[in-house]
Short mmCIF file of C-alpha atoms and ligand atoms in Angstrom, two decimals:
data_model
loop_
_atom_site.label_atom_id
_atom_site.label_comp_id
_atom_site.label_asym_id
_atom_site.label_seq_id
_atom_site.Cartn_x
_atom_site.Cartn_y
_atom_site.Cartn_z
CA UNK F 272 0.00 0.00 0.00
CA UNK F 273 2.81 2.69 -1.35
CA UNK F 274 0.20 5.04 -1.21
CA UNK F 275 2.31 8.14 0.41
CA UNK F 276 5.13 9.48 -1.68
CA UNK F 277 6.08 11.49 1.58
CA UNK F 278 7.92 9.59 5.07
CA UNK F 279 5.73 9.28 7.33
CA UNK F 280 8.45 10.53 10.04
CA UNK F 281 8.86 13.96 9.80
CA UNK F 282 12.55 15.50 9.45
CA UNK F 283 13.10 16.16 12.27
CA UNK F 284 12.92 12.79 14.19
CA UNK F 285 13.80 10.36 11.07
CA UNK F 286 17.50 10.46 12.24
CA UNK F 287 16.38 9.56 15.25
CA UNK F 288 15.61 5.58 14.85
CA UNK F 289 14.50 3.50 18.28
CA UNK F 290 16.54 4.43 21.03
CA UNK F 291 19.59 2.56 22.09
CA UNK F 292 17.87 1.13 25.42
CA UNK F 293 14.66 -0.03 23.74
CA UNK F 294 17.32 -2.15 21.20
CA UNK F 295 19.96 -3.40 23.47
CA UNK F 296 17.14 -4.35 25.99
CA UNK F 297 15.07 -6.09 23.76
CA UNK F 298 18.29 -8.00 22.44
CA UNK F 299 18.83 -8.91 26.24
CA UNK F 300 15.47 -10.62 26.72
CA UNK F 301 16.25 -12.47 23.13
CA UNK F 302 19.80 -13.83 23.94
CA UNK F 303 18.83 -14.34 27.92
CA UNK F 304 22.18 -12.53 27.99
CA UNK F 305 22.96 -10.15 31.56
CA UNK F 306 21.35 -6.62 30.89
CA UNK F 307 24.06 -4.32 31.91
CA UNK F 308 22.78 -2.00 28.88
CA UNK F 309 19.66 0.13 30.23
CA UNK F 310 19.91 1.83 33.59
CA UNK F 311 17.64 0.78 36.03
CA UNK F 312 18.55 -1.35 39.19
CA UNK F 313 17.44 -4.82 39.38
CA UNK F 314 15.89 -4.56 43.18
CA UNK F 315 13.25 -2.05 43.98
CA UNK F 316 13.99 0.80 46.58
CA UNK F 317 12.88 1.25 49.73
CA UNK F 318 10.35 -1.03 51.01
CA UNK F 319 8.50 1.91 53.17
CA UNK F 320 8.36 4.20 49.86
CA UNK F 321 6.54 1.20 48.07
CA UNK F 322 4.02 1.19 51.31
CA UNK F 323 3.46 4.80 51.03
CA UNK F 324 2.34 4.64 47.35
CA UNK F 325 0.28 1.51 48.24
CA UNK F 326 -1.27 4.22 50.95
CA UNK F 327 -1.59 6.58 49.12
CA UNK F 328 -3.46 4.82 46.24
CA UNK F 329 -5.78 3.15 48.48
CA UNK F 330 -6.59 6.47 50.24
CA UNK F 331 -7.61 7.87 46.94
CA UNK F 332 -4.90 10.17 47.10
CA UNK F 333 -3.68 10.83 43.61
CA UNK F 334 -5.70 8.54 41.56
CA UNK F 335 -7.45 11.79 39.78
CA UNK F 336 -5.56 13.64 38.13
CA UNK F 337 -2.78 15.85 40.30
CA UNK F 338 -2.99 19.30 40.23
CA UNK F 339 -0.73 20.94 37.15
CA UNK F 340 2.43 21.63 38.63
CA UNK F 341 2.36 18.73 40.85
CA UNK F 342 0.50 17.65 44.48
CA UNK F 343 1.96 20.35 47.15
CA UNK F 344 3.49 17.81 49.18
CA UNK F 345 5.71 17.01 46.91
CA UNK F 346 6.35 20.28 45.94
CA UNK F 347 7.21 21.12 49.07
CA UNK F 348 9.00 18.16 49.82
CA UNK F 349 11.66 19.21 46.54
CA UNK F 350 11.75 22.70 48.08
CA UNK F 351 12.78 20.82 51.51
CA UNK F 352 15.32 18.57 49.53
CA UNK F 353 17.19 21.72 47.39
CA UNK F 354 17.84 23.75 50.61
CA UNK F 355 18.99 21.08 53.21
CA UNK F 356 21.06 19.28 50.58
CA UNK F 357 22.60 22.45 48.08
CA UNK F 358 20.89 25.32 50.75
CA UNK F 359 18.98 26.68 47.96
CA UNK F 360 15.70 28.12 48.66
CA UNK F 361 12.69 27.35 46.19
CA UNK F 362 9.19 28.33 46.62
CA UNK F 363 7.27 25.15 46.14
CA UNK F 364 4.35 27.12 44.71
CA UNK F 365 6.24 29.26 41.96
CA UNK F 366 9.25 27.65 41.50
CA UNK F 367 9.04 24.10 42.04
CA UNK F 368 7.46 21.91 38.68
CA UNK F 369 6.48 17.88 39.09
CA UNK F 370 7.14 16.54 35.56
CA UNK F 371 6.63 12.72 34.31
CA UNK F 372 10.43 11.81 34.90
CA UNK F 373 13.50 13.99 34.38
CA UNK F 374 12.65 12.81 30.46
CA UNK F 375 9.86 15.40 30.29
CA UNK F 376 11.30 18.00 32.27
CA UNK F 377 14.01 17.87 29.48
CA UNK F 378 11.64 17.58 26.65
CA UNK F 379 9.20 20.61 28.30
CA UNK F 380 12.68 22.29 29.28
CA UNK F 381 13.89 22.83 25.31
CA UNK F 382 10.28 23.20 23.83
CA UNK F 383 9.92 26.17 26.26
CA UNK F 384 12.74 27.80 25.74
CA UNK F 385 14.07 27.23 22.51
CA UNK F 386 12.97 29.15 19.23
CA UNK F 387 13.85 27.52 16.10
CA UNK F 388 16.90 28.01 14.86
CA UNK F 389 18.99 28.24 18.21
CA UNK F 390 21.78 26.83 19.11
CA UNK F 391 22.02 24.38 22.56
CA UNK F 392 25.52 23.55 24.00
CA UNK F 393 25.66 19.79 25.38
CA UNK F 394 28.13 18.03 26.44
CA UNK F 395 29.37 15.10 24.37
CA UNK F 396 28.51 11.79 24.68
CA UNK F 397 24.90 13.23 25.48
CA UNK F 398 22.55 11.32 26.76
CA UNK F 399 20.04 10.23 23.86
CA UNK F 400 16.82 12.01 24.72
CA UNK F 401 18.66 15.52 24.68
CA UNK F 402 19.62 15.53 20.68
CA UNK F 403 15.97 14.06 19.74
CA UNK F 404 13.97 16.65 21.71
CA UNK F 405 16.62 19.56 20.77
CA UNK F 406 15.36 18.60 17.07
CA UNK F 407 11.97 18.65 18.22
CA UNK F 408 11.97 22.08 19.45
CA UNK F 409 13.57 22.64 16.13
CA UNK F 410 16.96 24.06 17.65
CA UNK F 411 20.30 23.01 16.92
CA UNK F 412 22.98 21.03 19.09
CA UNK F 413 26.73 22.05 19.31
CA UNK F 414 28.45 19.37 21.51
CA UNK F 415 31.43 19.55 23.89
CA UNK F 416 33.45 16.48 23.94
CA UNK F 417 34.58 15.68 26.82
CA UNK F 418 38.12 13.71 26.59
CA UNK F 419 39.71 10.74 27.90
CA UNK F 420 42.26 12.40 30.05
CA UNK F 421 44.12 11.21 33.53
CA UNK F 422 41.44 7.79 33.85
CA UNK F 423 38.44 10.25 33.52
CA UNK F 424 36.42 12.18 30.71
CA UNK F 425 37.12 15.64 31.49
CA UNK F 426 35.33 19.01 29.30
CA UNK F 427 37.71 21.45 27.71
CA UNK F 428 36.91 24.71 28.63
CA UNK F 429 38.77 26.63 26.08
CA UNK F 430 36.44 24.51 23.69
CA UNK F 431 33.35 25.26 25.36
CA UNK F 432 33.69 28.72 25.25
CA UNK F 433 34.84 28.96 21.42
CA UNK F 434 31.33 26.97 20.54
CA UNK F 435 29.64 29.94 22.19
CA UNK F 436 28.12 31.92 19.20
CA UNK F 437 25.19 34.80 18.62
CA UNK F 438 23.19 32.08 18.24
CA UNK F 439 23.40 30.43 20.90
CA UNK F 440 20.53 29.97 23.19
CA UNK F 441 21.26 27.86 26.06
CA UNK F 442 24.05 25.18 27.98
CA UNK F 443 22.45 21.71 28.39
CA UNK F 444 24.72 20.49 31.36
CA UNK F 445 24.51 16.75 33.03
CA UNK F 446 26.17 16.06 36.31
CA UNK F 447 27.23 13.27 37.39
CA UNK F 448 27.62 12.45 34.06
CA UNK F 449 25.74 9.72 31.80
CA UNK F 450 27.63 7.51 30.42
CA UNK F 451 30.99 8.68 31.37
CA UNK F 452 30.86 9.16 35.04
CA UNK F 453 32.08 12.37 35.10
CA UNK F 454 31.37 14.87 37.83
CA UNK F 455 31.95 18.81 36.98
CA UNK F 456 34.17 19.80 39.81
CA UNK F 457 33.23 23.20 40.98
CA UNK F 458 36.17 24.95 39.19
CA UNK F 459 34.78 23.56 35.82
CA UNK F 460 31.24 24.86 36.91
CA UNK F 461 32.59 28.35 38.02
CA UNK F 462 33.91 28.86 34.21
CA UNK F 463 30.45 27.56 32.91
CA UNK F 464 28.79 29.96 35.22
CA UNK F 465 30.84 33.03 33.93
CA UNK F 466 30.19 32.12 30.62
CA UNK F 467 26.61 31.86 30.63
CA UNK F 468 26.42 35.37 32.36
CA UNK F 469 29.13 37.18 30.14
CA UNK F 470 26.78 35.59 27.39
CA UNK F 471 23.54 35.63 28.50
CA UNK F 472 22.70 32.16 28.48
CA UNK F 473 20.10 29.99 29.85
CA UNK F 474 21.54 26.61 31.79
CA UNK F 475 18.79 23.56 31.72
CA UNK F 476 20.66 20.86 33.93
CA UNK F 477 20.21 17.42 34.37
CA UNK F 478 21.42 16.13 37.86
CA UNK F 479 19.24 12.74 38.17
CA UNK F 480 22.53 11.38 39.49
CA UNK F 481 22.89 13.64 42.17
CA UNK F 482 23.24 11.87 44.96
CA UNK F 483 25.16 9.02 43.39
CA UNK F 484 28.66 10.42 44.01
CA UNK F 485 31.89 8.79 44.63
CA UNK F 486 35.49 8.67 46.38
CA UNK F 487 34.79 12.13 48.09
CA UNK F 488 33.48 13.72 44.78
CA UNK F 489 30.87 16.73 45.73
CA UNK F 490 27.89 17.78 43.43
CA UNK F 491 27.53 21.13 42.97
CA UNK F 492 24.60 22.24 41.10
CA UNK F 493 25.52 25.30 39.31
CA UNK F 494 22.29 26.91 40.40
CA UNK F 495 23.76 27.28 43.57
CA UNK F 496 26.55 29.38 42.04
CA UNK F 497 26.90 33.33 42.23
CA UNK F 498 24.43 35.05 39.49
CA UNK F 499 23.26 31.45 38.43
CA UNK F 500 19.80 30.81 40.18
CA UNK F 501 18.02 33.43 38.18
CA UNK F 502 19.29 31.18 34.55
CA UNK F 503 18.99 28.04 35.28
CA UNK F 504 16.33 25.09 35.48
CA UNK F 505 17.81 22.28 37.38
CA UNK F 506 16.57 18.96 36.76
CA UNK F 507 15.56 15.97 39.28
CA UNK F 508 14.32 12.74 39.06
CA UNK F 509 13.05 10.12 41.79
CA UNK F 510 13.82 6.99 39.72
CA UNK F 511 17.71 6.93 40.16
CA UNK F 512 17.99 8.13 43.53
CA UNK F 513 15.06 6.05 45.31
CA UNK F 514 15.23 3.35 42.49
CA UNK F 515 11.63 3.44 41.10
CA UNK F 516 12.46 4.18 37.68
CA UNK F 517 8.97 3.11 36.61
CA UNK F 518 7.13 5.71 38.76
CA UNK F 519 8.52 8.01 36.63
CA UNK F 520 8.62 11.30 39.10
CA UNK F 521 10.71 14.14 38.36
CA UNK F 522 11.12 17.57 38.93
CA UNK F 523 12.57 21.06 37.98
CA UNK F 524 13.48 23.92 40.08
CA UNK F 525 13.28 27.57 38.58
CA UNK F 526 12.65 31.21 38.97
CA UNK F 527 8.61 31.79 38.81
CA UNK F 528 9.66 33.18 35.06
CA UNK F 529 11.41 29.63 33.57
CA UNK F 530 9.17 27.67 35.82
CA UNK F 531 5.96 28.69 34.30
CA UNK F 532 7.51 28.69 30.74
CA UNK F 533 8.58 25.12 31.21
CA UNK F 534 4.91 24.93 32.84
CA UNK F 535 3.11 25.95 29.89
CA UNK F 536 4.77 23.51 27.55
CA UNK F 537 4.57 20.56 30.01
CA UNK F 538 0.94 20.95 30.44
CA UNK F 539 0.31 20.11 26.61
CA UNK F 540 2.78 17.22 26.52
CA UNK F 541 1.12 15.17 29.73
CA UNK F 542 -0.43 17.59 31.48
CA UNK F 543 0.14 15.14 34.93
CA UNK F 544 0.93 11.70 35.95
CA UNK F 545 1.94 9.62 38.79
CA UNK F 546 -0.76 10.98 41.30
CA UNK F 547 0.18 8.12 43.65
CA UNK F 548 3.47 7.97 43.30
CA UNK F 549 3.90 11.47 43.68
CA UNK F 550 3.00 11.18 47.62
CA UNK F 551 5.46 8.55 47.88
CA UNK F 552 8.60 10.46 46.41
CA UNK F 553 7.49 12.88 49.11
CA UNK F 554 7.79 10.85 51.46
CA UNK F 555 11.21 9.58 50.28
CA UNK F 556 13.17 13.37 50.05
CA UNK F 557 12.75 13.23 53.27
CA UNK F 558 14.80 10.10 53.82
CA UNK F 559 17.57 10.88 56.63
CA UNK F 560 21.16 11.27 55.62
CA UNK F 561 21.71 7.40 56.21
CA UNK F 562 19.68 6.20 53.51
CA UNK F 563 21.76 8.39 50.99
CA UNK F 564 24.58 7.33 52.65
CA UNK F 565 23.76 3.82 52.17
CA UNK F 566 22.89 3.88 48.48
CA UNK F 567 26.14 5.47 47.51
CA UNK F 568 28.46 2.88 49.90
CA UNK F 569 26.64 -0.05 47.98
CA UNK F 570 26.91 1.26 44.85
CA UNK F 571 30.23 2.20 45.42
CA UNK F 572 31.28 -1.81 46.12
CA UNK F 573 29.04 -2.41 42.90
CA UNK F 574 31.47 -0.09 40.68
CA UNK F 575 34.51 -1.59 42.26
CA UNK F 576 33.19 -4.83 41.71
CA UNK F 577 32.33 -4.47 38.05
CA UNK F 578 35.15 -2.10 37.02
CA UNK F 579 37.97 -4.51 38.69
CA UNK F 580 35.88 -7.32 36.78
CA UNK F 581 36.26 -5.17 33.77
CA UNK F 582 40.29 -4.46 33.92
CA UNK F 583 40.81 -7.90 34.64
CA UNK F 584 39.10 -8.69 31.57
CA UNK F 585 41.18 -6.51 29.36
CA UNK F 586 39.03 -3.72 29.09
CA UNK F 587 40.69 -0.20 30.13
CA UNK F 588 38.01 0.84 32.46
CA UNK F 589 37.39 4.73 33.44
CA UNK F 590 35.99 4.22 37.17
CA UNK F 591 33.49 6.74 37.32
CA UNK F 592 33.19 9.79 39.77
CA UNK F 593 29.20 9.19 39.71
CA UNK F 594 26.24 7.69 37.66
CA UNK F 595 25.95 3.97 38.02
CA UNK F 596 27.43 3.45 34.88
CA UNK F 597 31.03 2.48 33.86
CA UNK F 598 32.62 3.35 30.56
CA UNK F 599 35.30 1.10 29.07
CA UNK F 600 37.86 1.36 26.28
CA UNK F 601 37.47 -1.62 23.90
CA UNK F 602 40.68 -1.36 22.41
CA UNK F 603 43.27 -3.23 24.14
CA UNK F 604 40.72 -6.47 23.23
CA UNK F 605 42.02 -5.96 19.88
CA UNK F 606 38.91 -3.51 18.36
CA UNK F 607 37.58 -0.42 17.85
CA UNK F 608 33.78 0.21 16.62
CA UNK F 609 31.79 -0.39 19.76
CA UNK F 610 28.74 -0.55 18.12
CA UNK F 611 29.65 -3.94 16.69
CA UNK F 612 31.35 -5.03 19.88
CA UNK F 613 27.77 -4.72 21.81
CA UNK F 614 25.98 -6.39 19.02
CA UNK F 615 28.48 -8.74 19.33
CA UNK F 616 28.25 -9.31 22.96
CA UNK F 617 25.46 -11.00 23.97
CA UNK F 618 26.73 -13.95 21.62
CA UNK F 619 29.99 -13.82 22.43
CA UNK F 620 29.63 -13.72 26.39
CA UNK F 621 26.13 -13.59 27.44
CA UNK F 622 26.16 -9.69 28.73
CA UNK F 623 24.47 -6.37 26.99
CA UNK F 624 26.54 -2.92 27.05
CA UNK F 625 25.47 -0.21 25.52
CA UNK F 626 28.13 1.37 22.89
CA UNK F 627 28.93 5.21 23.56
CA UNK F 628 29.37 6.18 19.90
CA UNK F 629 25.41 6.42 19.73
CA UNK F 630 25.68 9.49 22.14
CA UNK F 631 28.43 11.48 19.76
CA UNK F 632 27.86 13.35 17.01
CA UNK F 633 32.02 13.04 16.49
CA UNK F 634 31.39 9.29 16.05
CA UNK F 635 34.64 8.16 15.77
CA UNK F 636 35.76 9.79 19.42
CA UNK F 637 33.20 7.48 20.95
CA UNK F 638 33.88 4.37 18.92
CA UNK F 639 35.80 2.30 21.22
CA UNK F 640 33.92 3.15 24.00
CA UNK F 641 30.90 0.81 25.64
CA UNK F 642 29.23 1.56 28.15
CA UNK F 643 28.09 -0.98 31.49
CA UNK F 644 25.53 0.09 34.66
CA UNK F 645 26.48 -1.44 37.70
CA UNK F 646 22.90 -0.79 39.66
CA UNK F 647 22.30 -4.62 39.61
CA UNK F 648 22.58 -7.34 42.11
CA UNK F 649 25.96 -8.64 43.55
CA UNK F 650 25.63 -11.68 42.02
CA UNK F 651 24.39 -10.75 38.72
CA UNK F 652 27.74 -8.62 38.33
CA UNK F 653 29.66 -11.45 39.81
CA UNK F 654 28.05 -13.62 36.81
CA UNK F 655 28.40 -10.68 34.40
CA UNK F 656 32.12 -10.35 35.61
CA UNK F 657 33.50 -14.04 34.83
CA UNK F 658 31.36 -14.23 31.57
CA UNK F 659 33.44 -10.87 30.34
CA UNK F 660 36.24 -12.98 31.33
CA UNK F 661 35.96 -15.50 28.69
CA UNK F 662 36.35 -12.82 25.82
CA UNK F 663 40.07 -13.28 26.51
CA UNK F 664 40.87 -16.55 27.74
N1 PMP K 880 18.78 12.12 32.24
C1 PMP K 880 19.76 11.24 32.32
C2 PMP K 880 21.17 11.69 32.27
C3 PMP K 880 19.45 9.88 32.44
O1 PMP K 880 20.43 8.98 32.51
C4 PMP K 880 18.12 9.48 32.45
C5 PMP K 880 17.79 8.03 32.50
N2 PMP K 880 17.12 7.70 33.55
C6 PMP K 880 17.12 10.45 32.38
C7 PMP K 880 17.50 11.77 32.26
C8 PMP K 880 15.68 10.11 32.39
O2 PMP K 880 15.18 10.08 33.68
P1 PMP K 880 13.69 9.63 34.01
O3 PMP K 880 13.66 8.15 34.03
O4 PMP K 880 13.42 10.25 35.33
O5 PMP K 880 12.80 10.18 32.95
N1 LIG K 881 18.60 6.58 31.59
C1 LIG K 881 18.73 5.17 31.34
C2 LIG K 881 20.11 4.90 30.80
O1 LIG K 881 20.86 5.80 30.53
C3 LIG K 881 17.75 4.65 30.33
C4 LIG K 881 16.43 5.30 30.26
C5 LIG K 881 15.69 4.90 29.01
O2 LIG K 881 15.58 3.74 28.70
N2 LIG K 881 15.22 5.87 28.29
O3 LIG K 881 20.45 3.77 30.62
#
């Protein structure tokens, strides 16, 4: 029926294809090979956060639909969260905005803002969703590489601030950083932050990782820097901090000004979602220290676990600062295009990565790199470990 002479994609998303998790996931639950591809853990969080949405939907609370910018408790509760943690002060009615996952604060984020035409800074390898919905809003991505350098991907500054141009609109940041690990260290932030003032640009920032932070590493969000708060939407999400990444709860904190601009797009993308849940991730911001505390310790044996797996394998392994995800260098097994390596790999040893090429637009920096989350059971990276070891004996 070859009826239209037109794609039935538009432009705009055709370069887009099905995204990298959907593919290396589905070849996971085809091969019955270890899914160390798409990032979500493999055990639920917190036992009394599940009992709290339980409550909450058998109490009727939230099974309507939520108001706009999200229930108040929560609001309130992501207010509560940016001052004790970063002592930044939100108002929970003006500047606080629930979205469906960080996903759609990013998508609402560069629809809002973004006129076609202008130009968006991100850093390079970017995490998939930011290039597709950049297109969408019909805007134009300049990425940042950042650089193996020293055992970690690090952003050139000098670079950064030579892609600035007239056009430019705004600086897409992501801290800890997916897939490389890498956390901005506060120097690197303080050069952002002059930048974006000396230029006038917007910062939309994606910290879903915040909290998990390694080997003394600090995140900083760069709202909390001098002359930033008043340009910059910062980004949260409950799924990788409370591990409930099917709830789908996130969050942005703005002035009043970007808040209702980002409002006014979200609204016609979902409108709301999660009522439920959205008590629940309430209830978990205001977790005491030691739960925090907890998560990162065990995730911190995870990485050591899988990355020491990983070296001993053959792999040159870039222990990440943050994220639960690990990005190794290919090469020293005796090849370069990653992208064939983690089709390869299910086959070959029974585990899914996820190649970073797919997040560059400078392919061939990112071709030896793949990419492996470590938010998964001890003995599941145990398993994934001495399978990886077979590739070289
Ligand atoms: N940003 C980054 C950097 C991510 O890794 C992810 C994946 N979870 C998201 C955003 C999407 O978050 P959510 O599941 O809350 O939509
Ligand atoms: N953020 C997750 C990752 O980076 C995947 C989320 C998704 O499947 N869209 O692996």
């Amino acid at each position: 029926m070859a009826v239209m002479t037109r794609p039935l994609l538009n432009r705009r998303l055709a370069a887009f294809g099905t995204t990298i998790f959907a593919e290396m996931s589905a070849l996971a639950l085809r091969t019955g090979a270890i899914n160390l591809g798409q990032g979500f853990p493999d055990t639920d969080g917190p036992e009394q956060i599940r009992e709290a949405a339980v409550r909450a939907l058998r109490d009727g609370r939230g099974n309507q639909y939520p108001p706009g910018p999200g229930v108040p408790e929560l609001r309130e509760a992501v207010a509560e969260h940016q001052l004790k943690h970063y002592g930044l002060t939100y108002d929970p009615d003006t500047e606080v905005l629930v979205t469906v996952g960080a996903t759609e604060a990013i998508a609402a984020s560069l629809l809002a803002l973004l006129e076609p035409g202008d130009e968006v800074i991100a850093l390079e390898p970017y995490y998939d969703s930011y290039a597709a919905c950049i297109a969408m809003a019909g805007g134009t991505r300049v990425p940042v590489t950042l650089r193996p350098h020293d055992g970690a991907f690090r952003l050139d500054l000098d670079e950064l601030r030579a892609e600035v141009t007239d056009r430019t609109r705004l600086i897409l940041l992501n801290t800890p950083h997916n897939p490389t690990g890498t956390v901005l260290s506060r120097a690197e932030l303080t050069v952002i932050a002059e930048l974006a003032q000396e230029r006038n640009l917007l910062v939309v920032t994606d910290e879903v990782y915040e909290h998990l932070v390694f080997d003394g590493a600090e995140h900083l969000p760069i709202a909390s820097l001098p002359g930033m708060r008043e340009r910059t939407v910062t980004i949260g999400s409950a799924g990788k901090t409370f591990s409930f990444t099917g709830w789908k709860v996130g969050w942005i904190t703005a002035t009043p000004e970007l808040t209702a601009a980002v409002r006014s797009a979200k609204q016609f993308l979902t409108y709301v979602a999660s009522g439920p849940f959205q008590y629940a991730v309430a209830e978990a911001l205001r977790l005491p220290d030691t739960y925090f505390d907890d998560l990162r310790a065990d995730l911190l044996a995870r990485r050591d676990l899988l990355s020491d797996g990983l070296a001993g394998a053959g792999f040159t392994v870039y222990r990440p600062a943050g994220t639960y995800f690990v990005t190794a260098d290919i090469r020293p097994l005796g090849t370069s295009d990653g992208i064939a390596f983690c089709r390869a790999l299910p086959e070959r040893a029974g585990v899914v990565a996820i190649p970073n090429a797919v997040f560059y637009d400078h392919r061939e920096a990112g071709a030896p790199f793949v990419r492996f989350a470590f938010c998964k059971r001890t003995a599941v990276l145990q398993e994934a470990v001495e399978r990886l070891g077979r590739l070289t004996r």
